[in-house]
PDB file of C-alpha atoms in Angstrom:
ATOM      1  CA  MET A   1      11.865  38.973 -28.815  1.00  0.00           C
ATOM      2  CA  SER A   2      14.767  36.738 -29.855  1.00  0.00           C
ATOM      3  CA  GLU A   3      14.524  32.981 -29.851  1.00  0.00           C
ATOM      4  CA  THR A   4      16.982  32.835 -26.967  1.00  0.00           C
ATOM      5  CA  GLY A   5      14.968  35.282 -24.863  1.00  0.00           C
ATOM      6  CA  PRO A   6      12.344  34.426 -22.275  1.00  0.00           C
ATOM      7  CA  SER A   7       9.825  33.437 -24.928  1.00  0.00           C
ATOM      8  CA  ALA A   8      12.033  30.504 -25.860  1.00  0.00           C
ATOM      9  CA  LEU A   9      12.081  29.259 -22.269  1.00  0.00           C
ATOM     10  CA  MET A  10       8.479  29.899 -21.280  1.00  0.00           C
ATOM     11  CA  PRO A  11       6.027  28.421 -23.748  1.00  0.00           C
ATOM     12  CA  PRO A  12       3.248  30.728 -24.838  1.00  0.00           C
ATOM     13  CA  ARG A  13       0.084  30.164 -22.847  1.00  0.00           C
ATOM     14  CA  ALA A  14      -2.186  30.064 -25.904  1.00  0.00           C
ATOM     15  CA  PHE A  15      -1.958  28.532 -29.376  1.00  0.00           C
ATOM     16  CA  PHE A  16      -4.093  28.727 -32.524  1.00  0.00           C
ATOM     17  CA  ASP A  17      -5.680  32.051 -31.512  1.00  0.00           C
ATOM     18  CA  GLY A  18      -6.586  30.691 -28.093  1.00  0.00           C
ATOM     19  CA  ARG A  19      -8.081  27.397 -29.295  1.00  0.00           C
ATOM     20  CA  ALA A  20      -5.490  25.574 -27.191  1.00  0.00           C
ATOM     21  CA  GLN A  21      -4.304  26.993 -23.865  1.00  0.00           C
ATOM     22  CA  LEU A  22      -2.039  26.035 -21.016  1.00  0.00           C
ATOM     23  CA  VAL A  23      -3.886  26.240 -17.700  1.00  0.00           C
ATOM     24  CA  PRO A  24      -1.742  26.509 -14.573  1.00  0.00           C
ATOM     25  CA  PHE A  25      -2.735  24.655 -11.430  1.00  0.00           C
ATOM     26  CA  VAL A  26      -2.370  25.667  -7.825  1.00  0.00           C
ATOM     27  CA  ARG A  27      -0.622  22.920  -5.849  1.00  0.00           C
ATOM     28  CA  HIS A  28      -1.128  22.788  -2.095  1.00  0.00           C
ATOM     29  CA  ALA A  29       1.966  21.065  -0.727  1.00  0.00           C
ATOM     30  CA  ASP A  30       2.636  20.207   2.902  1.00  0.00           C
ATOM     31  CA  ALA A  31       4.167  17.392   4.929  1.00  0.00           C
ATOM     32  CA  ARG A  32       1.263  15.103   3.986  1.00  0.00           C
ATOM     33  CA  GLY A  33       1.708  15.458   0.236  1.00  0.00           C
ATOM     34  CA  VAL A  34       0.396  17.595  -2.590  1.00  0.00           C
ATOM     35  CA  LEU A  35      -3.260  18.399  -3.278  1.00  0.00           C
ATOM     36  CA  THR A  36      -4.042  19.796  -6.718  1.00  0.00           C
ATOM     37  CA  PRO A  37      -7.596  21.134  -6.960  1.00  0.00           C
ATOM     38  CA  LEU A  38      -9.563  21.851 -10.104  1.00  0.00           C
ATOM     39  CA  ASP A  39     -12.716  23.878  -9.650  1.00  0.00           C
ATOM     40  CA  PHE A  40     -14.827  23.171 -12.712  1.00  0.00           C
ATOM     41  CA  GLY A  41     -16.276  26.686 -12.470  1.00  0.00           C
ATOM     42  CA  THR A  42     -12.949  27.977 -13.793  1.00  0.00           C
ATOM     43  CA  LEU A  43     -13.219  25.966 -17.027  1.00  0.00           C
ATOM     44  CA  PRO A  44     -14.811  27.278 -20.234  1.00  0.00           C
ATOM     45  CA  PHE A  45     -17.041  24.209 -20.508  1.00  0.00           C
ATOM     46  CA  VAL A  46     -19.227  21.977 -18.376  1.00  0.00           C
ATOM     47  CA  VAL A  47     -17.395  18.733 -17.609  1.00  0.00           C
ATOM     48  CA  ARG A  48     -19.562  15.732 -18.472  1.00  0.00           C
ATOM     49  CA  ARG A  49     -16.952  12.985 -18.605  1.00  0.00           C
ATOM     50  CA  ALA A  50     -13.480  12.162 -17.364  1.00  0.00           C
ATOM     51  CA  PHE A  51     -11.149   9.411 -18.431  1.00  0.00           C
ATOM     52  CA  ILE A  52      -7.820   8.150 -17.196  1.00  0.00           C
ATOM     53  CA  VAL A  53      -5.137   6.609 -19.402  1.00  0.00           C
ATOM     54  CA  THR A  54      -2.621   4.307 -17.709  1.00  0.00           C
ATOM     55  CA  GLN A  55      -0.249   1.416 -18.455  1.00  0.00           C
ATOM     56  CA  VAL A  56       0.718   2.806 -21.858  1.00  0.00           C
ATOM     57  CA  PRO A  57       3.883   1.171 -23.242  1.00  0.00           C
ATOM     58  CA  THR A  58       6.783   3.599 -23.242  1.00  0.00           C
ATOM     59  CA  GLY A  59       6.890   5.503 -26.521  1.00  0.00           C
ATOM     60  CA  ALA A  60       3.381   4.529 -27.622  1.00  0.00           C
ATOM     61  CA  THR A  61       1.058   7.140 -29.081  1.00  0.00           C
ATOM     62  CA  ARG A  62      -2.653   7.636 -28.501  1.00  0.00           C
ATOM     63  CA  GLY A  63      -5.187  10.153 -29.765  1.00  0.00           C
ATOM     64  CA  GLY A  64      -4.366  11.352 -33.252  1.00  0.00           C
ATOM     65  CA  HIS A  65      -7.738  12.946 -33.907  1.00  0.00           C
ATOM     66  CA  ALA A  66      -9.785  16.059 -33.348  1.00  0.00           C
ATOM     67  CA  HIS A  67     -13.340  16.277 -32.025  1.00  0.00           C
ATOM     68  CA  ARG A  68     -16.228  17.820 -33.916  1.00  0.00           C
ATOM     69  CA  THR A  69     -17.580  19.755 -30.964  1.00  0.00           C
ATOM     70  CA  ALA A  70     -16.051  18.438 -27.723  1.00  0.00           C
ATOM     71  CA  GLN A  71     -13.580  20.417 -25.624  1.00  0.00           C
ATOM     72  CA  GLN A  72     -11.056  18.705 -23.393  1.00  0.00           C
ATOM     73  CA  LEU A  73      -8.636  19.468 -20.601  1.00  0.00           C
ATOM     74  CA  LEU A  74      -5.536  17.222 -20.532  1.00  0.00           C
ATOM     75  CA  VAL A  75      -3.657  16.756 -17.262  1.00  0.00           C
ATOM     76  CA  CYS A  76      -0.487  14.654 -17.007  1.00  0.00           C
ATOM     77  CA  LEU A  77      -0.460  13.123 -13.527  1.00  0.00           C
ATOM     78  CA  ARG A  78       2.778  11.187 -13.819  1.00  0.00           C
ATOM     79  CA  GLY A  79       5.696  10.768 -16.204  1.00  0.00           C
ATOM     80  CA  ARG A  80       5.985  12.812 -19.363  1.00  0.00           C
ATOM     81  CA  ILE A  81       3.686  13.073 -22.364  1.00  0.00           C
ATOM     82  CA  ASP A  82       4.616  14.787 -25.622  1.00  0.00           C
ATOM     83  CA  ILE A  83       1.721  16.547 -27.281  1.00  0.00           C
ATOM     84  CA  LEU A  84       1.491  17.251 -31.000  1.00  0.00           C
ATOM     85  CA  MET A  85      -1.345  19.582 -32.006  1.00  0.00           C
ATOM     86  CA  ARG A  86      -2.425  20.665 -35.467  1.00  0.00           C
ATOM     87  CA  ALA A  87      -4.846  23.428 -36.391  1.00  0.00           C
ATOM     88  CA  GLN A  88      -5.034  26.377 -38.740  1.00  0.00           C
ATOM     89  CA  GLN A  89      -2.220  24.936 -40.880  1.00  0.00           C
ATOM     90  CA  GLN A  90       0.188  25.054 -37.954  1.00  0.00           C
ATOM     91  CA  GLU A  91       1.793  22.437 -35.719  1.00  0.00           C
ATOM     92  CA  VAL A  92       2.592  22.861 -32.050  1.00  0.00           C
ATOM     93  CA  LEU A  93       4.726  20.494 -29.975  1.00  0.00           C
ATOM     94  CA  LEU A  94       4.865  20.645 -26.196  1.00  0.00           C
ATOM     95  CA  THR A  95       5.418  18.364 -23.232  1.00  0.00           C
ATOM     96  CA  LEU A  96       3.130  17.822 -20.274  1.00  0.00           C
ATOM     97  CA  GLY A  97       4.227  16.528 -16.888  1.00  0.00           C
ATOM     98  CA  PRO A  98       3.087  16.600 -13.265  1.00  0.00           C
ATOM     99  CA  GLU A  99       4.682  20.010 -12.750  1.00  0.00           C
ATOM    100  CA  THR A 100       3.416  21.641 -15.957  1.00  0.00           C
ATOM    101  CA  PRO A 101       0.071  23.318 -16.581  1.00  0.00           C
ATOM    102  CA  GLY A 102      -2.835  21.377 -18.025  1.00  0.00           C
ATOM    103  CA  LEU A 103      -3.795  21.803 -21.666  1.00  0.00           C
ATOM    104  CA  LEU A 104      -7.221  22.979 -22.848  1.00  0.00           C
ATOM    105  CA  VAL A 105      -7.987  21.779 -26.375  1.00  0.00           C
ATOM    106  CA  ASP A 106     -10.935  23.135 -28.346  1.00  0.00           C
ATOM    107  CA  ALA A 107     -13.022  21.296 -30.916  1.00  0.00           C
ATOM    108  CA  GLY A 108     -11.322  20.995 -34.291  1.00  0.00           C
ATOM    109  CA  VAL A 109      -7.784  20.928 -32.900  1.00  0.00           C
ATOM    110  CA  TRP A 110      -6.075  17.641 -33.812  1.00  0.00           C
ATOM    111  CA  CYS A 111      -4.081  16.205 -30.926  1.00  0.00           C
ATOM    112  CA  ARG A 112      -1.762  13.218 -30.519  1.00  0.00           C
ATOM    113  CA  GLN A 113      -0.096  12.093 -27.284  1.00  0.00           C
ATOM    114  CA  THR A 114       3.201  10.214 -27.040  1.00  0.00           C
ATOM    115  CA  TYR A 115       3.833   8.575 -23.663  1.00  0.00           C
ATOM    116  CA  VAL A 116       7.530   9.253 -23.203  1.00  0.00           C
ATOM    117  CA  ASP A 117       8.212   7.955 -19.707  1.00  0.00           C
ATOM    118  CA  PRO A 118       7.205   4.633 -18.150  1.00  0.00           C
ATOM    119  CA  ASP A 119       3.978   4.864 -16.139  1.00  0.00           C
ATOM    120  CA  SER A 120       2.986   8.164 -17.717  1.00  0.00           C
ATOM    121  CA  THR A 121      -0.613   8.837 -16.735  1.00  0.00           C
ATOM    122  CA  LEU A 122      -3.098  11.156 -18.430  1.00  0.00           C
ATOM    123  CA  LEU A 123      -6.329  12.480 -16.918  1.00  0.00           C
ATOM    124  CA  VAL A 124      -8.787  14.080 -19.334  1.00  0.00           C
ATOM    125  CA  PHE A 125     -11.909  16.104 -18.592  1.00  0.00           C
ATOM    126  CA  ALA A 126     -14.317  16.368 -21.537  1.00  0.00           C
ATOM    127  CA  SER A 127     -17.347  18.504 -22.330  1.00  0.00           C
ATOM    128  CA  GLU A 128     -19.318  15.649 -23.864  1.00  0.00           C
ATOM    129  CA  ALA A 129     -20.243  12.076 -23.097  1.00  0.00           C
ATOM    130  CA  TYR A 130     -18.479   9.497 -25.228  1.00  0.00           C
ATOM    131  CA  ASP A 131     -19.653   9.598 -28.847  1.00  0.00           C
ATOM    132  CA  PRO A 132     -17.775   7.645 -31.520  1.00  0.00           C
ATOM    133  CA  GLY A 133     -19.181  10.080 -34.102  1.00  0.00           C
ATOM    134  CA  SER A 134     -17.302  12.925 -32.437  1.00  0.00           C
ATOM    135  CA  TYR A 135     -13.873  11.817 -33.683  1.00  0.00           C
ATOM    136  CA  ILE A 136     -12.509  13.336 -36.887  1.00  0.00           C
ATOM    137  CA  ASP A 137      -9.154  12.849 -38.564  1.00  0.00           C
ATOM    138  CA  HIS A 138      -8.838  16.327 -40.040  1.00  0.00           C
ATOM    139  CA  TRP A 139      -8.374  19.686 -38.354  1.00  0.00           C
ATOM    140  CA  THR A 140      -9.662  23.183 -38.866  1.00  0.00           C
TER     141      THR A 140
ATOM    142  CA  MET B   1     -23.725 -17.315   3.681  1.00  0.00           C
ATOM    143  CA  SER B   2     -20.646 -18.417   5.600  1.00  0.00           C
ATOM    144  CA  GLU B   3     -17.682 -16.145   6.182  1.00  0.00           C
ATOM    145  CA  THR B   4     -15.598 -18.285   3.887  1.00  0.00           C
ATOM    146  CA  GLY B   5     -18.136 -18.082   1.060  1.00  0.00           C
ATOM    147  CA  PRO B   6     -18.185 -15.566  -1.761  1.00  0.00           C
ATOM    148  CA  SER B   7     -19.348 -12.791   0.565  1.00  0.00           C
ATOM    149  CA  ALA B   8     -16.020 -12.947   2.384  1.00  0.00           C
ATOM    150  CA  LEU B   9     -14.100 -12.484  -0.863  1.00  0.00           C
ATOM    151  CA  MET B  10     -16.273  -9.860  -2.517  1.00  0.00           C
ATOM    152  CA  PRO B  11     -16.857  -6.843  -0.298  1.00  0.00           C
ATOM    153  CA  PRO B  12     -20.433  -5.647  -0.057  1.00  0.00           C
ATOM    154  CA  ARG B  13     -21.157  -2.940  -2.597  1.00  0.00           C
ATOM    155  CA  ALA B  14     -22.934  -0.627  -0.174  1.00  0.00           C
ATOM    156  CA  PHE B  15     -22.383   0.458   3.425  1.00  0.00           C
ATOM    157  CA  PHE B  16     -24.377   2.524   5.936  1.00  0.00           C
ATOM    158  CA  ASP B  17     -27.704   1.878   4.142  1.00  0.00           C
ATOM    159  CA  GLY B  18     -26.233   2.940   0.813  1.00  0.00           C
ATOM    160  CA  ARG B  19     -24.583   6.142   2.033  1.00  0.00           C
ATOM    161  CA  ALA B  20     -21.245   4.750   0.859  1.00  0.00           C
ATOM    162  CA  GLN B  21     -21.021   2.564  -2.229  1.00  0.00           C
ATOM    163  CA  LEU B  22     -18.389   0.835  -4.314  1.00  0.00           C
ATOM    164  CA  VAL B  23     -18.709   1.835  -7.960  1.00  0.00           C
ATOM    165  CA  PRO B  24     -17.087  -0.495 -10.498  1.00  0.00           C
ATOM    166  CA  PHE B  25     -15.315   0.941 -13.528  1.00  0.00           C
ATOM    167  CA  VAL B  26     -15.104  -0.392 -17.037  1.00  0.00           C
ATOM    168  CA  ARG B  27     -11.469  -0.580 -18.173  1.00  0.00           C
ATOM    169  CA  HIS B  28     -10.730  -0.578 -21.885  1.00  0.00           C
ATOM    170  CA  ALA B  29      -7.382  -2.362 -22.244  1.00  0.00           C
ATOM    171  CA  ASP B  30      -5.469  -2.908 -25.463  1.00  0.00           C
ATOM    172  CA  ALA B  31      -1.875  -2.880 -26.679  1.00  0.00           C
ATOM    173  CA  ARG B  32      -1.705   0.898 -26.167  1.00  0.00           C
ATOM    174  CA  GLY B  33      -2.660   0.820 -22.499  1.00  0.00           C
ATOM    175  CA  VAL B  34      -5.779   1.090 -20.377  1.00  0.00           C
ATOM    176  CA  LEU B  35      -8.485   3.752 -20.678  1.00  0.00           C
ATOM    177  CA  THR B  36     -10.861   4.077 -17.735  1.00  0.00           C
ATOM    178  CA  PRO B  37     -13.860   6.295 -18.530  1.00  0.00           C
ATOM    179  CA  LEU B  38     -16.208   7.926 -16.070  1.00  0.00           C
ATOM    180  CA  ASP B  39     -19.383   9.360 -17.529  1.00  0.00           C
ATOM    181  CA  PHE B  40     -20.637  11.873 -14.989  1.00  0.00           C
ATOM    182  CA  GLY B  41     -24.212  11.107 -16.026  1.00  0.00           C
ATOM    183  CA  THR B  42     -23.867   7.822 -14.117  1.00  0.00           C
ATOM    184  CA  LEU B  43     -23.140   9.575 -10.813  1.00  0.00           C
ATOM    185  CA  PRO B  44     -25.794  10.572  -8.277  1.00  0.00           C
ATOM    186  CA  PHE B  45     -24.469  14.139  -8.139  1.00  0.00           C
ATOM    187  CA  VAL B  46     -23.246  16.894 -10.430  1.00  0.00           C
ATOM    188  CA  VAL B  47     -19.458  17.077 -10.307  1.00  0.00           C
ATOM    189  CA  ARG B  48     -18.300  20.623  -9.607  1.00  0.00           C
ATOM    190  CA  ARG B  49     -14.732  20.020  -8.511  1.00  0.00           C
ATOM    191  CA  ALA B  50     -11.972  17.456  -8.759  1.00  0.00           C
ATOM    192  CA  PHE B  51      -8.750  17.179  -6.822  1.00  0.00           C
ATOM    193  CA  ILE B  52      -5.717  14.972  -7.040  1.00  0.00           C
ATOM    194  CA  VAL B  53      -3.593  13.900  -4.077  1.00  0.00           C
ATOM    195  CA  THR B  54       0.002  12.879  -4.818  1.00  0.00           C
ATOM    196  CA  GLN B  55       3.415  12.599  -3.149  1.00  0.00           C
ATOM    197  CA  VAL B  56       1.965  11.491   0.171  1.00  0.00           C
ATOM    198  CA  PRO B  57       4.605   9.983   2.481  1.00  0.00           C
ATOM    199  CA  THR B  58       4.092   6.247   2.867  1.00  0.00           C
ATOM    200  CA  GLY B  59       1.803   5.534   5.789  1.00  0.00           C
ATOM    201  CA  ALA B  60       0.544   9.105   6.132  1.00  0.00           C
ATOM    202  CA  THR B  61      -3.152   9.770   6.649  1.00  0.00           C
ATOM    203  CA  ARG B  62      -5.335  12.483   5.130  1.00  0.00           C
ATOM    204  CA  GLY B  63      -8.996  13.348   5.414  1.00  0.00           C
ATOM    205  CA  GLY B  64     -10.395  12.440   8.816  1.00  0.00           C
ATOM    206  CA  HIS B  65     -13.608  14.422   8.427  1.00  0.00           C
ATOM    207  CA  ALA B  66     -17.082  14.319   6.996  1.00  0.00           C
ATOM    208  CA  HIS B  67     -18.769  16.954   4.851  1.00  0.00           C
ATOM    209  CA  ARG B  68     -21.967  18.733   5.799  1.00  0.00           C
ATOM    210  CA  THR B  69     -23.562  18.393   2.378  1.00  0.00           C
ATOM    211  CA  ALA B  70     -20.928  17.442  -0.215  1.00  0.00           C
ATOM    212  CA  GLN B  71     -20.795  14.053  -1.913  1.00  0.00           C
ATOM    213  CA  GLN B  72     -17.539  12.627  -3.233  1.00  0.00           C
ATOM    214  CA  LEU B  73     -16.265   9.826  -5.440  1.00  0.00           C
ATOM    215  CA  LEU B  74     -12.806   8.523  -4.480  1.00  0.00           C
ATOM    216  CA  VAL B  75     -10.670   6.800  -7.112  1.00  0.00           C
ATOM    217  CA  CYS B  76      -7.253   5.318  -6.321  1.00  0.00           C
ATOM    218  CA  LEU B  77      -5.138   5.687  -9.463  1.00  0.00           C
ATOM    219  CA  ARG B  78      -1.964   4.125  -8.151  1.00  0.00           C
ATOM    220  CA  GLY B  79      -0.694   2.268  -5.112  1.00  0.00           C
ATOM    221  CA  ARG B  80      -2.966   1.310  -2.262  1.00  0.00           C
ATOM    222  CA  ILE B  81      -5.077   3.455   0.032  1.00  0.00           C
ATOM    223  CA  ASP B  82      -6.788   2.152   3.173  1.00  0.00           C
ATOM    224  CA  ILE B  83     -10.132   3.787   3.846  1.00  0.00           C
ATOM    225  CA  LEU B  84     -11.713   4.081   7.271  1.00  0.00           C
ATOM    226  CA  MET B  85     -15.323   5.258   7.270  1.00  0.00           C
ATOM    227  CA  ARG B  86     -17.592   5.992  10.214  1.00  0.00           C
ATOM    228  CA  ALA B  87     -21.323   6.574  10.170  1.00  0.00           C
ATOM    229  CA  GLN B  88     -24.417   5.418  12.000  1.00  0.00           C
ATOM    230  CA  GLN B  89     -22.287   4.187  14.905  1.00  0.00           C
ATOM    231  CA  GLN B  90     -20.458   1.733  12.667  1.00  0.00           C
ATOM    232  CA  GLU B  91     -16.953   1.582  11.238  1.00  0.00           C
ATOM    233  CA  VAL B  92     -16.004   0.211   7.832  1.00  0.00           C
ATOM    234  CA  LEU B  93     -12.467  -0.511   6.661  1.00  0.00           C
ATOM    235  CA  LEU B  94     -11.623  -1.199   3.032  1.00  0.00           C
ATOM    236  CA  THR B  95      -8.757  -0.780   0.602  1.00  0.00           C
ATOM    237  CA  LEU B  96      -8.783   1.037  -2.720  1.00  0.00           C
ATOM    238  CA  GLY B  97      -6.346   0.387  -5.548  1.00  0.00           C
ATOM    239  CA  PRO B  98      -6.136   0.812  -9.314  1.00  0.00           C
ATOM    240  CA  GLU B  99      -8.008  -2.446  -9.873  1.00  0.00           C
ATOM    241  CA  THR B 100     -10.761  -1.889  -7.305  1.00  0.00           C
ATOM    242  CA  PRO B 101     -14.012   0.029  -7.724  1.00  0.00           C
ATOM    243  CA  GLY B 102     -14.254   3.678  -6.778  1.00  0.00           C
ATOM    244  CA  LEU B 103     -15.969   4.712  -3.553  1.00  0.00           C
ATOM    245  CA  LEU B 104     -18.967   7.030  -3.394  1.00  0.00           C
ATOM    246  CA  VAL B 105     -19.212   8.787  -0.023  1.00  0.00           C
ATOM    247  CA  ASP B 106     -22.298  10.734   0.995  1.00  0.00           C
ATOM    248  CA  ALA B 107     -22.485  13.789   3.202  1.00  0.00           C
ATOM    249  CA  GLY B 108     -22.158  13.005   6.901  1.00  0.00           C
ATOM    250  CA  VAL B 109     -19.958   9.942   6.419  1.00  0.00           C
ATOM    251  CA  TRP B 110     -16.595  10.455   8.145  1.00  0.00           C
ATOM    252  CA  CYS B 111     -13.698   9.233   6.012  1.00  0.00           C
ATOM    253  CA  ARG B 112      -9.959   8.914   6.546  1.00  0.00           C
ATOM    254  CA  GLN B 113      -7.384   7.753   3.990  1.00  0.00           C
ATOM    255  CA  THR B 114      -4.091   6.028   4.797  1.00  0.00           C
ATOM    256  CA  TYR B 115      -1.614   5.980   1.905  1.00  0.00           C
ATOM    257  CA  VAL B 116      -0.162   2.499   2.273  1.00  0.00           C
ATOM    258  CA  ASP B 117       2.096   2.199  -0.773  1.00  0.00           C
ATOM    259  CA  PRO B 118       4.689   4.670  -2.075  1.00  0.00           C
ATOM    260  CA  ASP B 119       3.309   6.927  -4.812  1.00  0.00           C
ATOM    261  CA  SER B 120      -0.293   6.129  -3.964  1.00  0.00           C
ATOM    262  CA  THR B 121      -2.461   8.590  -5.854  1.00  0.00           C
ATOM    263  CA  LEU B 122      -6.051   9.585  -5.118  1.00  0.00           C
ATOM    264  CA  LEU B 123      -8.441  11.320  -7.517  1.00  0.00           C
ATOM    265  CA  VAL B 124     -11.599  12.773  -5.991  1.00  0.00           C
ATOM    266  CA  PHE B 125     -14.703  14.132  -7.708  1.00  0.00           C
ATOM    267  CA  ALA B 126     -16.859  16.348  -5.496  1.00  0.00           C
ATOM    268  CA  SER B 127     -20.356  17.771  -5.730  1.00  0.00           C
ATOM    269  CA  GLU B 128     -19.391  21.171  -4.349  1.00  0.00           C
ATOM    270  CA  ALA B 129     -16.748  23.813  -4.838  1.00  0.00           C
ATOM    271  CA  TYR B 130     -14.212  24.061  -2.034  1.00  0.00           C
ATOM    272  CA  ASP B 131     -15.760  25.432   1.146  1.00  0.00           C
ATOM    273  CA  PRO B 132     -13.827  25.312   4.423  1.00  0.00           C
ATOM    274  CA  GLY B 133     -17.163  25.466   6.255  1.00  0.00           C
ATOM    275  CA  SER B 134     -18.143  22.129   4.735  1.00  0.00           C
ATOM    276  CA  TYR B 135     -15.764  20.088   6.904  1.00  0.00           C
ATOM    277  CA  ILE B 136     -17.082  18.532  10.104  1.00  0.00           C
ATOM    278  CA  ASP B 137     -15.354  16.248  12.592  1.00  0.00           C
ATOM    279  CA  HIS B 138     -18.404  14.272  13.642  1.00  0.00           C
ATOM    280  CA  TRP B 139     -20.522  11.823  11.683  1.00  0.00           C
ATOM    281  CA  THR B 140     -24.197  11.027  11.439  1.00  0.00           C
TER     282      THR B 140
END
């Protein structure tokens, strides 16, 4: 398929042989707003922790590491967040926003987030409780 | 303690004999923003589902029911959300915001949310997968 074909417009749903994947959400919209559910039974891991990142200065980066064993699901609730991932000697760049899918990231995939818009908000679901020993600078 | 003492400024942490409780969060703030973690091991239930409510018209209400068996944790990520709870022939009114604790709500406690500010955003963690049969109009 050429670079100007559909594959250039629709990002692939999986990267690094499936070690990172875009996960679409169903959004229930009506006159009272939008409800976006996430049934944890649909995830490939048991969620043991969540964290929310807010009030990040515009253009600041966070992350910049991989995890030894933890898996994560990244959901951008507001604004726009550029994601840089590295694994298997490749780099992938993509952008998350409130209308995009979430991003599943396996252990060993290095990931950095740049908060592009003011008030960009990230919600993360993780397979492990917080462990400072889980963070690694390299990727596999 | 008088009504003008500390008890009037700090809301009680538990309502309805502990069937609803305010749960404080730790917020890790630095120059790159604020990270608010939630370790699910600290909750009194296993989280099986999350949902996010966004784009609610200002002043609109949602909820207005209890659950037969499900427990929930309500977290206001943005804006201001007024909470009306009913149980045990009492009513409790309180307001959630990004700087307030979260609110644990047990089964049988009726709860309604009014989205006071524009862009108010609610994140809910629930002990059960979605089940339309779980919703009840009365309270206990």
